[in-house]
Coordinates of C-alpha atoms in Angstrom, one line a residue:
Chain A
M15 CA 10.4 7.3 26.2
N16 CA 7.5 4.9 25.8
F17 CA 8.6 4.6 22.1
V18 CA 11.3 2.1 23.1
G19 CA 8.6 -0.1 24.6
K20 CA 7.3 -0.7 21.0
S21 CA 10.6 -2.4 20.1
S22 CA 10.7 -6.0 21.3
W23 CA 14.4 -6.0 20.4
F24 CA 15.0 -3.0 22.7
M25 CA 13.0 -4.7 25.6
T26 CA 14.7 -8.1 25.4
A27 CA 18.2 -7.8 23.9
S28 CA 21.1 -8.8 26.0
R29 CA 22.6 -5.7 27.7
R30 CA 26.1 -7.3 27.7
R31 CA 26.3 -8.2 24.1
R32 CA 28.4 -6.0 21.8
Y33 CA 26.6 -3.7 19.3
L34 CA 27.8 -1.2 16.8
V35 CA 25.7 2.0 16.9
G36 CA 25.4 4.3 13.9
V37 CA 25.6 7.9 15.2
S38 CA 25.5 10.8 12.8
G39 CA 25.3 13.4 15.6
G40 CA 21.7 14.3 14.6
A41 CA 18.8 14.2 17.1
D42 CA 17.7 10.6 16.1
S43 CA 21.0 8.8 16.6
V44 CA 22.0 10.9 19.6
A45 CA 18.7 9.9 21.3
L46 CA 19.4 6.3 20.3
L47 CA 22.8 6.3 21.9
H48 CA 21.6 7.9 25.1
L49 CA 18.7 5.5 25.4
L50 CA 20.9 2.5 24.9
V51 CA 23.4 3.6 27.5
D52 CA 20.5 4.5 29.9
A53 CA 19.0 1.0 29.3
G54 CA 22.3 -0.6 30.5
F55 CA 23.8 -1.6 27.1
S56 CA 27.4 -1.9 28.2
N57 CA 29.3 -3.0 25.2
L58 CA 28.6 -0.4 22.6
I59 CA 30.8 0.9 19.8
V60 CA 29.8 4.2 18.3
C61 CA 30.4 4.3 14.6
H62 CA 30.4 7.6 12.8
L63 CA 31.1 8.1 9.1
N64 CA 32.1 11.4 7.5
H65 CA 30.8 11.1 4.0
G66 CA 33.1 13.8 2.7
L67 CA 30.2 15.8 1.3
R68 CA 29.8 18.7 3.7
G69 CA 33.3 20.1 4.5
R70 CA 33.7 21.9 7.8
P71 CA 30.3 21.2 9.4
A72 CA 30.9 17.4 8.9
V73 CA 34.2 17.7 10.8
E74 CA 32.4 19.4 13.6
D75 CA 29.8 16.6 13.6
A76 CA 32.6 14.0 14.0
K77 CA 34.1 15.9 16.9
F78 CA 30.7 16.2 18.5
V79 CA 30.1 12.5 18.2
K80 CA 33.6 11.7 19.6
R81 CA 33.1 14.0 22.6
L82 CA 29.6 12.5 23.2
A83 CA 30.9 8.9 23.1
D84 CA 33.9 9.9 25.4
G85 CA 31.6 11.5 27.8
L86 CA 29.4 8.4 28.0
G87 CA 32.5 6.1 28.3
V88 CA 31.7 4.4 24.9
K89 CA 34.3 3.4 22.3
C90 CA 34.1 5.5 19.1
E91 CA 35.2 4.8 15.6
I92 CA 35.3 7.7 13.1
G93 CA 35.5 6.8 9.4
Q94 CA 36.1 8.9 6.4
A95 CA 34.6 8.3 3.0
D96 CA 34.7 10.2 -0.3
V97 CA 31.2 9.8 -1.6
K98 CA 31.8 12.2 -4.5
S99 CA 34.5 10.0 -6.0
L100 CA 32.4 6.9 -5.3
M101 CA 29.5 8.5 -7.3
A102 CA 31.8 9.1 -10.2
E103 CA 33.4 5.6 -10.1
R104 CA 30.2 3.7 -9.7
S105 CA 27.9 6.1 -11.7
E106 CA 25.5 6.1 -8.8
S107 CA 23.3 8.7 -7.2
V108 CA 24.5 10.4 -4.0
E109 CA 22.0 8.3 -2.0
T110 CA 23.2 5.0 -3.4
A111 CA 26.9 5.9 -3.2
A112 CA 26.4 7.2 0.4
R113 CA 24.7 4.0 1.4
F114 CA 27.4 1.9 -0.1
A115 CA 30.0 3.9 1.8
R116 CA 28.2 3.5 5.1
H117 CA 27.8 -0.3 4.5
E118 CA 31.5 -0.6 3.8
F119 CA 32.3 1.4 6.9
F120 CA 30.1 -0.8 9.0
A121 CA 31.6 -3.9 7.4
N122 CA 35.1 -2.7 8.4
C123 CA 33.9 -1.9 11.9
A124 CA 32.2 -5.4 12.0
T125 CA 35.5 -7.1 11.1
A126 CA 37.6 -4.9 13.4
F127 CA 35.4 -5.3 16.4
K128 CA 34.1 -8.8 15.6
C129 CA 30.5 -7.7 15.8
K130 CA 28.0 -7.9 12.9
R131 CA 25.1 -6.2 14.8
V132 CA 24.5 -2.6 13.9
V133 CA 21.9 -0.5 15.7
L134 CA 20.4 2.3 13.6
A135 CA 18.2 5.2 14.5
H136 CA 15.7 5.0 11.6
H137 CA 12.3 6.0 12.9
A138 CA 8.6 6.1 11.8
D139 CA 9.1 9.3 9.8
D140 CA 12.1 7.8 7.9
Q141 CA 10.0 4.7 7.4
A142 CA 7.1 6.8 5.9
E143 CA 9.6 8.5 3.4
T144 CA 11.0 5.1 2.5
V145 CA 7.6 3.6 1.9
L146 CA 6.4 6.5 -0.2
W147 CA 9.6 6.5 -2.2
N148 CA 9.5 2.8 -2.9
L149 CA 5.9 3.1 -3.8
L150 CA 6.6 5.8 -6.4
R151 CA 9.5 3.8 -7.7
G152 CA 7.2 0.8 -8.4
S153 CA 7.2 -1.5 -5.4
H154 CA 4.3 -3.9 -5.1
G155 CA 2.5 -2.5 -2.1
F156 CA 4.2 -1.0 0.9
K157 CA 7.8 -1.8 1.2
G158 CA 9.7 -0.3 4.2
M159 CA 12.7 -1.0 6.4
R160 CA 12.5 -3.9 8.9
E161 CA 13.3 -3.8 12.6
L162 CA 15.7 -6.7 12.0
Q163 CA 17.3 -7.1 8.6
T164 CA 20.3 -9.1 7.5
I165 CA 22.3 -7.6 4.6
I166 CA 25.4 -8.6 2.7
T167 CA 27.6 -5.7 1.9
G168 CA 29.3 -5.2 -1.5
S169 CA 32.5 -6.6 0.0
G170 CA 30.6 -9.7 1.2
V171 CA 30.3 -9.0 4.9
M172 CA 27.1 -10.0 6.6
L173 CA 25.5 -7.3 8.8
E174 CA 22.5 -7.5 11.1
M175 CA 20.8 -4.1 10.9
I176 CA 18.6 -3.4 14.0
R177 CA 16.1 -0.5 14.0
P178 CA 14.4 -0.2 17.4
F179 CA 12.9 3.2 16.6
L180 CA 10.7 2.3 13.7
G181 CA 7.6 2.7 15.9
A182 CA 8.8 6.1 17.2
R183 CA 8.1 9.5 15.7
R184 CA 10.9 12.0 15.2
A185 CA 9.0 14.5 17.4
E186 CA 8.9 12.0 20.3
L187 CA 12.7 11.6 20.1
I188 CA 13.3 15.3 20.0
G189 CA 10.8 15.8 22.9
W190 CA 12.7 13.3 24.9
L191 CA 16.1 14.9 24.2
N192 CA 14.7 18.3 25.2
Q193 CA 13.2 17.0 28.3
Q194 CA 16.5 15.4 29.3
G195 CA 18.4 18.6 28.4
L196 CA 20.5 16.7 25.9
R197 CA 22.2 18.3 22.8
W198 CA 22.7 17.2 19.2
R199 CA 23.9 18.6 15.9
E200 CA 20.9 20.1 14.1
D201 CA 22.0 19.4 10.6
A202 CA 23.8 16.2 10.9
S203 CA 21.0 13.8 10.1
N204 CA 19.4 15.8 7.3
A205 CA 22.6 16.7 5.9
L206 CA 23.1 14.6 2.8
P207 CA 21.9 16.4 -0.3
I208 CA 19.4 13.7 -1.2
A209 CA 16.9 15.9 -2.9
V210 CA 14.1 13.4 -3.5
R211 CA 13.9 12.1 0.0
N212 CA 14.3 15.5 1.6
R213 CA 11.5 16.8 -0.6
L214 CA 9.3 13.9 0.3
R215 CA 9.9 14.6 3.9
N216 CA 9.8 18.4 3.9
E217 CA 7.2 19.0 1.2
A218 CA 5.1 16.0 0.1
L219 CA 4.3 14.4 3.5
P220 CA 3.4 17.8 5.1
M221 CA 1.2 18.7 2.1
L222 CA -0.6 15.3 2.3
S223 CA -1.2 15.9 6.0
E224 CA -2.4 19.4 5.4
I225 CA -4.8 18.4 2.7
S226 CA -6.3 15.5 4.5
G227 CA -6.2 16.7 8.0
R228 CA -4.5 13.4 8.9
D229 CA -1.0 12.4 9.8
A230 CA 0.3 11.2 6.5
A231 CA 3.7 10.0 7.8
F232 CA 1.8 7.9 10.3
A233 CA -0.4 6.4 7.6
F234 CA 2.6 5.4 5.5
A235 CA 4.6 4.0 8.4
R236 CA 1.6 2.0 9.5
G237 CA 1.3 0.7 6.0
A238 CA 4.8 -0.7 6.3
M239 CA 3.9 -2.4 9.6
N240 CA 0.8 -4.0 8.0
A241 CA 2.9 -5.1 5.1
R242 CA 5.2 -7.0 7.4
Q243 CA 2.2 -8.9 8.8
Q244 CA 1.0 -9.4 5.2
E245 CA 4.3 -11.1 4.4
E246 CA 3.7 -13.5 7.3
L247 CA 0.4 -14.3 5.8
E248 CA 2.0 -14.9 2.5
S249 CA 4.7 -17.2 4.0
W250 CA 2.0 -19.2 5.7
A251 CA 0.0 -19.5 2.5
L252 CA 3.1 -20.6 0.6
E253 CA 3.7 -23.3 3.1
Q254 CA 0.1 -24.5 2.7
A255 CA 0.5 -24.5 -1.1
K256 CA 3.2 -27.2 -1.2
V257 CA 4.5 -26.1 -4.5
L258 CA 7.9 -27.9 -4.4
D259 CA 8.3 -31.4 -5.6
P260 CA 10.6 -33.8 -3.6
Q261 CA 13.6 -32.6 -5.7
G262 CA 12.9 -29.0 -4.7
R263 CA 11.6 -27.9 -8.1
L264 CA 8.4 -25.9 -8.5
H265 CA 5.6 -28.2 -9.5
L266 CA 3.6 -26.5 -12.2
P267 CA 0.2 -28.3 -11.9
V268 CA 0.1 -27.1 -8.3
L269 CA 1.5 -23.6 -9.0
R270 CA -1.2 -23.1 -11.7
T271 CA -4.0 -23.6 -9.2
L272 CA -2.9 -20.8 -7.0
P273 CA -4.0 -17.1 -7.1
V274 CA -1.6 -15.1 -9.1
A275 CA -0.3 -13.1 -6.1
L276 CA 0.7 -16.4 -4.4
Q277 CA 2.3 -17.6 -7.7
R278 CA 4.5 -14.4 -7.4
V279 CA 5.3 -15.2 -3.8
A280 CA 6.3 -18.7 -4.7
L281 CA 8.6 -17.6 -7.6
R282 CA 10.2 -14.9 -5.4
D283 CA 10.8 -17.4 -2.7
F284 CA 12.2 -19.9 -5.1
L285 CA 14.6 -17.4 -6.6
Q286 CA 15.7 -16.3 -3.1
T287 CA 16.4 -20.0 -2.3
H288 CA 18.7 -20.0 -5.3
G289 CA 20.6 -16.9 -4.4
V290 CA 18.6 -14.2 -6.3
I291 CA 18.0 -12.1 -3.3
S292 CA 16.0 -9.1 -4.4
A293 CA 14.3 -10.0 -7.7
S294 CA 12.8 -7.1 -9.5
Q295 CA 9.1 -6.9 -10.4
T296 CA 10.0 -7.3 -14.0
L297 CA 11.9 -10.5 -13.4
I298 CA 9.0 -11.9 -11.4
E299 CA 6.6 -11.1 -14.2
R300 CA 8.9 -12.8 -16.7
A301 CA 9.2 -15.8 -14.4
L302 CA 5.4 -15.9 -14.2
D303 CA 5.3 -16.2 -18.0
L304 CA 7.0 -19.6 -17.6
L305 CA 3.6 -21.0 -16.3
D306 CA 2.2 -20.7 -19.8
V307 CA 3.5 -23.3 -22.2
K308 CA 3.0 -20.9 -25.1
N309 CA 5.9 -18.8 -23.7
P310 CA 9.7 -19.6 -24.0
A311 CA 10.8 -22.2 -21.6
A312 CA 13.7 -20.3 -19.9
V313 CA 14.2 -17.0 -18.2
N314 CA 17.8 -15.7 -17.6
L315 CA 18.7 -14.5 -14.2
P316 CA 21.1 -11.9 -12.9
G317 CA 24.3 -13.7 -12.0
G318 CA 24.2 -16.0 -15.0
G319 CA 21.8 -18.7 -13.9
A320 CA 18.4 -19.4 -15.4
L321 CA 14.9 -20.6 -14.6
R322 CA 13.8 -23.4 -16.9
R323 CA 10.4 -25.1 -17.5
Q324 CA 10.6 -28.8 -18.3
S325 CA 8.4 -31.8 -17.6
A326 CA 5.8 -29.7 -15.7
R327 CA 8.4 -28.3 -13.4
I328 CA 10.3 -25.1 -13.1
F329 CA 13.9 -25.6 -12.0
Y330 CA 17.0 -23.5 -11.4
Q331 CA 19.9 -23.9 -13.7
E332 CA 23.3 -22.9 -12.3
P333 CA 25.5 -20.4 -14.2
I334 CA 27.5 -22.4 -16.8
Chain B
M23 CA -8.7 3.1 -27.5
N24 CA -6.5 0.2 -26.4
F25 CA -7.6 1.1 -22.8
V26 CA -10.9 -0.7 -23.2
G27 CA -8.9 -3.9 -24.0
K28 CA -7.7 -3.8 -20.4
S29 CA -11.3 -4.4 -19.2
S30 CA -12.4 -8.0 -19.5
W31 CA -16.0 -6.8 -18.8
F32 CA -15.8 -4.5 -21.8
M33 CA -14.4 -7.2 -24.1
T34 CA -16.9 -9.9 -23.1
A35 CA -20.2 -8.3 -21.9
S36 CA -23.3 -9.0 -23.9
R37 CA -24.0 -6.1 -26.2
R38 CA -27.8 -6.8 -26.1
R39 CA -28.1 -6.7 -22.3
R40 CA -29.5 -3.5 -20.7
Y41 CA -27.1 -1.2 -18.9
L42 CA -27.6 2.1 -17.0
V43 CA -24.7 4.5 -17.8
G44 CA -23.8 7.3 -15.5
V45 CA -23.0 10.3 -17.6
S46 CA -22.1 13.7 -16.0
G47 CA -21.2 15.3 -19.3
G48 CA -17.5 15.5 -18.4
A49 CA -14.8 14.0 -20.7
D50 CA -14.6 10.6 -18.8
S51 CA -18.3 9.7 -19.0
V52 CA -18.8 11.1 -22.5
A53 CA -15.9 8.9 -23.7
L54 CA -17.6 6.0 -21.9
L55 CA -20.9 6.5 -23.6
H56 CA -19.4 6.9 -27.1
L57 CA -17.2 3.8 -26.6
L58 CA -20.1 1.7 -25.4
V59 CA -22.3 2.8 -28.4
D60 CA -19.3 2.2 -30.8
A61 CA -18.8 -1.2 -29.4
G62 CA -22.4 -2.2 -30.2
F63 CA -24.1 -2.0 -26.8
S64 CA -27.6 -1.5 -28.0
N65 CA -29.7 -1.3 -24.8
L66 CA -28.2 1.6 -22.8
I67 CA -30.0 4.1 -20.6
V68 CA -28.1 7.3 -19.9
C69 CA -28.6 8.4 -16.3
H70 CA -27.6 12.0 -15.4
L71 CA -28.1 13.5 -12.0
N72 CA -28.1 17.3 -11.3
H73 CA -26.9 17.5 -7.7
G74 CA -28.4 20.9 -7.3
L75 CA -25.0 22.4 -6.3
R76 CA -23.9 24.4 -9.3
G77 CA -27.0 26.4 -10.5
R78 CA -27.0 27.4 -14.2
P79 CA -23.9 25.4 -15.4
A80 CA -25.4 22.2 -14.1
V81 CA -28.6 22.8 -16.0
E82 CA -26.5 23.3 -19.1
D83 CA -24.7 20.0 -18.3
A84 CA -28.0 18.2 -18.2
K85 CA -29.1 19.7 -21.5
F86 CA -25.8 18.7 -23.1
V87 CA -26.2 15.1 -21.9
K88 CA -29.8 14.9 -23.1
R89 CA -28.8 16.2 -26.6
L90 CA -25.8 13.8 -26.7
A91 CA -28.0 10.8 -25.8
D92 CA -30.7 11.9 -28.3
G93 CA -28.1 12.2 -31.0
L94 CA -26.9 8.7 -30.3
G95 CA -30.4 7.3 -30.1
V96 CA -30.0 6.3 -26.5
K97 CA -32.7 6.7 -23.8
C98 CA -31.9 9.3 -21.2
E99 CA -33.1 9.9 -17.6
I100 CA -32.3 13.2 -15.9
G101 CA -32.6 13.4 -12.2
Q102 CA -32.6 16.3 -9.8
A103 CA -31.2 16.2 -6.2
D104 CA -30.8 18.7 -3.5
V105 CA -27.5 17.8 -2.0
K106 CA -27.3 20.9 0.2
S107 CA -30.5 19.9 2.0
L108 CA -29.3 16.3 2.2
M109 CA -26.0 17.5 3.9
A110 CA -28.0 19.4 6.5
E111 CA -30.5 16.6 7.1
R112 CA -27.9 13.8 7.3
S113 CA -25.0 15.9 8.8
E114 CA -22.8 14.6 6.1
S115 CA -20.0 16.1 4.0
V116 CA -20.8 17.2 0.5
E117 CA -18.9 14.1 -0.8
T118 CA -20.9 11.6 1.2
A119 CA -24.3 13.3 0.6
A120 CA -23.6 13.6 -3.1
R121 CA -22.8 9.9 -3.3
F122 CA -25.9 9.1 -1.3
A123 CA -28.0 11.1 -3.8
R124 CA -26.4 9.4 -6.8
H125 CA -27.0 6.0 -5.4
E126 CA -30.6 6.8 -4.7
F127 CA -31.0 8.2 -8.2
F128 CA -29.4 5.0 -9.7
A129 CA -31.7 2.9 -7.4
N130 CA -34.7 4.7 -8.8
C131 CA -33.5 4.2 -12.4
A132 CA -32.8 0.5 -11.6
T133 CA -36.4 0.0 -10.4
A134 CA -37.9 2.1 -13.2
F135 CA -35.9 0.3 -16.0
K136 CA -35.6 -3.1 -14.3
C137 CA -31.8 -3.0 -14.6
K138 CA -29.4 -3.2 -11.7
R139 CA -26.2 -2.8 -13.8
V140 CA -24.6 0.7 -13.7
V141 CA -21.6 1.4 -15.9
L142 CA -19.4 4.2 -14.5
A143 CA -16.5 6.1 -16.0
H144 CA -14.1 6.0 -13.0
H145 CA -10.5 5.7 -14.4
A146 CA -7.0 5.1 -13.1
D147 CA -6.5 8.7 -12.0
D148 CA -9.8 8.6 -10.0
Q149 CA -8.5 5.3 -8.6
A150 CA -5.2 6.9 -7.5
E151 CA -7.0 9.6 -5.6
T152 CA -9.3 7.1 -4.0
V153 CA -6.4 4.9 -2.9
L154 CA -4.4 7.8 -1.6
W155 CA -7.4 9.2 0.3
N156 CA -8.3 5.8 1.8
L157 CA -4.7 5.4 2.8
L158 CA -4.6 8.7 4.6
R159 CA -7.8 7.9 6.3
G160 CA -6.4 4.8 7.7
S161 CA -7.1 1.8 5.4
H162 CA -5.0 -1.2 5.8
G163 CA -3.0 -1.1 2.6
F164 CA -4.3 -0.1 -0.7
K165 CA -8.0 0.2 -1.0
G166 CA -9.5 1.3 -4.2
M167 CA -12.6 0.9 -6.4
R168 CA -13.3 -2.4 -8.1
E169 CA -14.2 -3.1 -11.7
L170 CA -17.2 -5.0 -10.6
Q171 CA -18.8 -4.2 -7.2
T172 CA -22.2 -4.9 -5.8
I173 CA -23.6 -2.4 -3.4
I174 CA -26.8 -2.0 -1.5
T175 CA -28.2 1.5 -1.5
G176 CA -29.6 3.3 1.6
S177 CA -33.1 2.4 0.3
G178 CA -32.1 -1.3 0.0
V179 CA -31.7 -1.6 -3.7
M180 CA -28.9 -3.8 -5.0
L181 CA -26.8 -2.3 -7.7
E182 CA -23.9 -3.8 -9.7
M183 CA -21.4 -1.1 -10.3
I184 CA -19.2 -1.7 -13.4
R185 CA -16.1 0.3 -14.0
P186 CA -14.4 -0.7 -17.3
F187 CA -12.0 2.3 -17.3
L188 CA -10.0 1.6 -14.1
G189 CA -7.0 0.7 -16.3
A190 CA -7.3 3.8 -18.4
R191 CA -5.7 7.2 -17.8
R192 CA -7.7 10.3 -18.0
A193 CA -5.3 11.7 -20.6
E194 CA -5.9 8.6 -22.8
L195 CA -9.7 9.2 -22.7
I196 CA -9.3 12.9 -23.6
G197 CA -6.8 12.0 -26.3
W198 CA -9.3 9.6 -27.8
L199 CA -12.2 12.2 -27.6
N200 CA -10.0 14.8 -29.3
Q201 CA -8.9 12.4 -32.0
Q202 CA -12.6 11.5 -32.7
G203 CA -13.5 15.2 -32.7
L204 CA -16.0 14.6 -29.9
R205 CA -17.2 17.3 -27.4
W206 CA -17.8 17.3 -23.7
R207 CA -18.6 19.8 -20.8
E208 CA -15.2 20.8 -19.3
D209 CA -16.4 21.4 -15.8
A210 CA -19.0 18.7 -15.4
S211 CA -16.9 15.9 -13.9
N212 CA -14.7 18.1 -11.6
A213 CA -17.6 20.1 -10.5
L214 CA -18.4 19.0 -7.0
P215 CA -16.8 21.2 -4.4
I216 CA -15.0 18.2 -2.8
A217 CA -12.0 20.0 -1.5
V218 CA -9.8 17.1 -0.3
R219 CA -10.1 15.0 -3.4
N220 CA -9.7 17.9 -5.7
R221 CA -6.5 18.9 -3.9
L222 CA -5.2 15.4 -3.9
R223 CA -5.7 15.3 -7.7
N224 CA -4.6 18.8 -8.5
E225 CA -1.8 19.4 -5.9
A226 CA -0.6 16.3 -4.1
L227 CA -0.4 13.8 -7.0
P228 CA 1.3 16.3 -9.4
M229 CA 3.8 17.2 -6.6
L230 CA 4.6 13.6 -5.9
S231 CA 5.2 13.1 -9.6
E232 CA 7.4 16.2 -9.9
I233 CA 9.5 15.3 -6.8
S234 CA 10.0 11.7 -7.8
G235 CA 10.2 12.0 -11.6
R236 CA 7.7 9.1 -11.7
D237 CA 4.0 8.9 -12.5
A238 CA 2.5 9.0 -9.0
A239 CA -1.1 8.4 -10.1
F240 CA 0.0 5.3 -11.9
A241 CA 1.9 4.0 -8.8
F242 CA -1.2 4.4 -6.6
A243 CA -3.6 2.9 -9.2
R244 CA -1.3 -0.1 -9.7
G245 CA -1.2 -0.5 -5.9
A246 CA -5.0 -0.9 -6.0
M247 CA -4.7 -3.5 -8.7
N248 CA -2.1 -5.5 -6.8
A249 CA -4.3 -5.2 -3.7
R250 CA -7.1 -6.9 -5.5
Q251 CA -4.8 -9.8 -6.3
Q252 CA -3.7 -9.8 -2.7
E253 CA -7.3 -10.2 -1.7
E254 CA -7.5 -13.3 -3.8
L255 CA -4.5 -14.7 -2.0
E256 CA -6.1 -13.9 1.3
S257 CA -9.3 -15.6 0.3
W258 CA -7.4 -18.7 -0.8
A259 CA -5.4 -18.7 2.5
L260 CA -8.7 -18.4 4.5
E261 CA -10.1 -21.4 2.7
Q262 CA -7.0 -23.4 3.5
A263 CA -7.2 -22.3 7.2
K264 CA -10.5 -24.1 7.8
V265 CA -11.4 -21.8 10.7
L266 CA -15.1 -22.6 10.9
D267 CA -16.5 -25.5 12.9
P268 CA -19.4 -27.5 11.6
Q269 CA -21.9 -25.0 13.2
G270 CA -20.2 -22.2 11.3
R271 CA -18.6 -20.7 14.4
L272 CA -14.9 -19.5 14.4
H273 CA -12.8 -22.3 16.0
L274 CA -10.4 -20.5 18.3
P275 CA -7.7 -23.2 18.6
V276 CA -7.3 -23.0 14.8
L277 CA -7.6 -19.3 14.6
R278 CA -4.9 -18.8 17.2
T279 CA -2.3 -20.7 15.0
L280 CA -2.7 -18.3 12.1
P281 CA -0.6 -15.2 11.3
V282 CA -2.3 -12.1 12.7
A283 CA -3.0 -10.7 9.2
L284 CA -5.0 -13.9 8.4
Q285 CA -6.8 -13.7 11.7
R286 CA -8.0 -10.3 10.6
V287 CA -9.1 -11.7 7.3
A288 CA -11.1 -14.4 9.0
L289 CA -12.8 -12.0 11.4
R290 CA -13.6 -9.6 8.6
D291 CA -15.1 -12.5 6.5
F292 CA -17.0 -13.8 9.5
L293 CA -18.5 -10.4 10.2
Q294 CA -19.4 -10.0 6.6
T295 CA -21.2 -13.4 6.6
H296 CA -23.3 -12.1 9.4
G297 CA -24.2 -8.8 7.7
V298 CA -21.6 -6.5 9.0
I299 CA -20.5 -5.4 5.6
S300 CA -17.7 -2.9 6.0
A301 CA -16.2 -3.4 9.5
S302 CA -13.9 -0.6 10.6
Q303 CA -10.2 -1.2 11.5
T304 CA -11.1 -0.5 15.1
L305 CA -13.9 -3.1 15.1
I306 CA -11.5 -5.7 13.7
E307 CA -8.9 -4.9 16.3
R308 CA -11.5 -5.3 19.0
A309 CA -12.7 -8.6 17.6
L310 CA -9.0 -9.7 17.5
D311 CA -8.9 -9.0 21.3
L312 CA -11.5 -11.8 21.7
L313 CA -8.7 -14.4 20.9
D314 CA -7.1 -13.6 24.3
V315 CA -9.1 -15.1 27.2
K316 CA -7.8 -12.3 29.4
N317 CA -10.1 -9.9 27.5
P318 CA -13.9 -9.5 27.8
A319 CA -15.8 -12.2 26.1
A320 CA -18.0 -10.0 23.9
V321 CA -17.7 -7.2 21.3
N322 CA -20.8 -5.2 20.3
L323 CA -21.4 -4.7 16.7
P324 CA -23.1 -2.0 14.7
G325 CA -26.7 -3.0 14.2
G326 CA -27.1 -4.4 17.7
G327 CA -25.6 -7.8 17.3
A328 CA -22.4 -9.0 19.1
L329 CA -19.5 -11.3 18.7
R330 CA -19.1 -13.7 21.7
R331 CA -16.3 -16.0 22.8
Q332 CA -17.5 -19.2 24.5
S333 CA -16.3 -22.8 24.6
A334 CA -13.3 -22.0 22.4
R335 CA -15.5 -20.6 19.7
I336 CA -16.4 -17.1 18.5
F337 CA -20.0 -16.9 17.5
Y338 CA -22.4 -14.3 16.2
Q339 CA -25.3 -13.2 18.5
E340 CA -28.3 -11.7 16.7
P341 CA -29.6 -8.3 17.9
I342 CA -32.0 -8.9 20.8

């Protein structure tokens, strides 16, 4: 279990603090729950959501998780969603609707148990899939999950997602479970019919490994780790750049002297400050156009606000 | 042919200057030669190497290229290598030995024709393969080919590689050739038995596109472009960091305040200054260990030199 040593959260977090733990019943989350209990975490609440997508087997998953939690003396909350209806209502893919349902379930648990911290079992192989999928969908560079990540759910609840296993391989987790003689539900974690991700996991990454004779999942997961360090470099560079004027507006004569990649960082950061949390690439490129006086002097933002260029500054205009 | 508009080199380079042009006879390099001639480049020398790997068809390729160059009124130099013997002599893969042979051939042409500039037909699909392959082999982030790149060949000749097609798709080039009614040798550019790269091109990238419903080659090629801009950001940040003391040594108290990704950039740059051109990841990580006084105070470098930590500095020690 040297994989938990790679997580500074796991090594240093208070054992008495309360944590919600997402447990599907699959190997990854079962290993997570056992390891937390073994490490002395004494105020855990197991949270399990039945997505309503898999009928009988999903009911068995929930029973398994309940028995597991009971056996470990850990509280357990079982939720029920109807992801199919959600997909129809929200015109979303199964992946997006299922994530929405999970976040709302965690939000309800967070409110009920007065605890916004959610520990999740995502590991390096999940990270590799995420990175590859984001890359194919057009992310600038590697974009993966973070060990600590604050999100705001659709219903406005803040959650702190904690992922201590991002440095661990799925095979390590399964090896540990086998060694300890522990059981899990084979299908529970792979169970959602998320075709693209399953195919990236089961076909694309193995093929890349086979062709190259290298561990493709490791390569992509490492890419995500390096990307995090790259972000620290970017934040540092942004601080050096001093792009804000005393009124907190972007100072164009300064901004124009910076490399374009740093201009993007500055614009993304500026938008974030003003509540535009995850600006798309397209939006950033349009914001970048503001630097050139030949282009229109305003860019509309999601949410109704705008970026405006005036007197050699870019400022944020509140929604009217 | 709007793809040439993406190359600032192509748009602005002097039409009267001399250039060597690598022409295999395949679609990519045939398109390159025609486009250069059409654009008014009037001092070209076609360079074609027979790698000695494909017998009769390779001889036909050379004849085709010679006829093409003659027809266009362009000088043509045909070289002959024996890559199989090179592989044995140098214990190298066919890919590495073939590249070595090509570089030596270009070096000979550069000397003979007093021209160090070599225009090559690598395009966005080649770039995607290169990026993916480097990624699987362990590069930090995206690492691809550059539009302008200076290399020093094994025999010590400096060459300036120029790749105006990195923003163009192979399909665009072929579309243009067909539209113009121009001919090429079908097998010439895919001809080297480089199994890994061919499988990345013919199996992995198409599979990733099929799974994701996105253009995987485009995603990886764009990654390489962003990575170039990222490097500019890094260089800018390194300048701000002022890590060198007046004697040109790395100043540890400054270095230690930087984000780790920028420490890596500083060490890589420092090694490059002292002639260690492409430091491996492993070497950079060992150099990084020098920052911690608990670690040994020296790291040996390829070529016989060393990095040493002394008096809160890291300095370069020449080979003894």
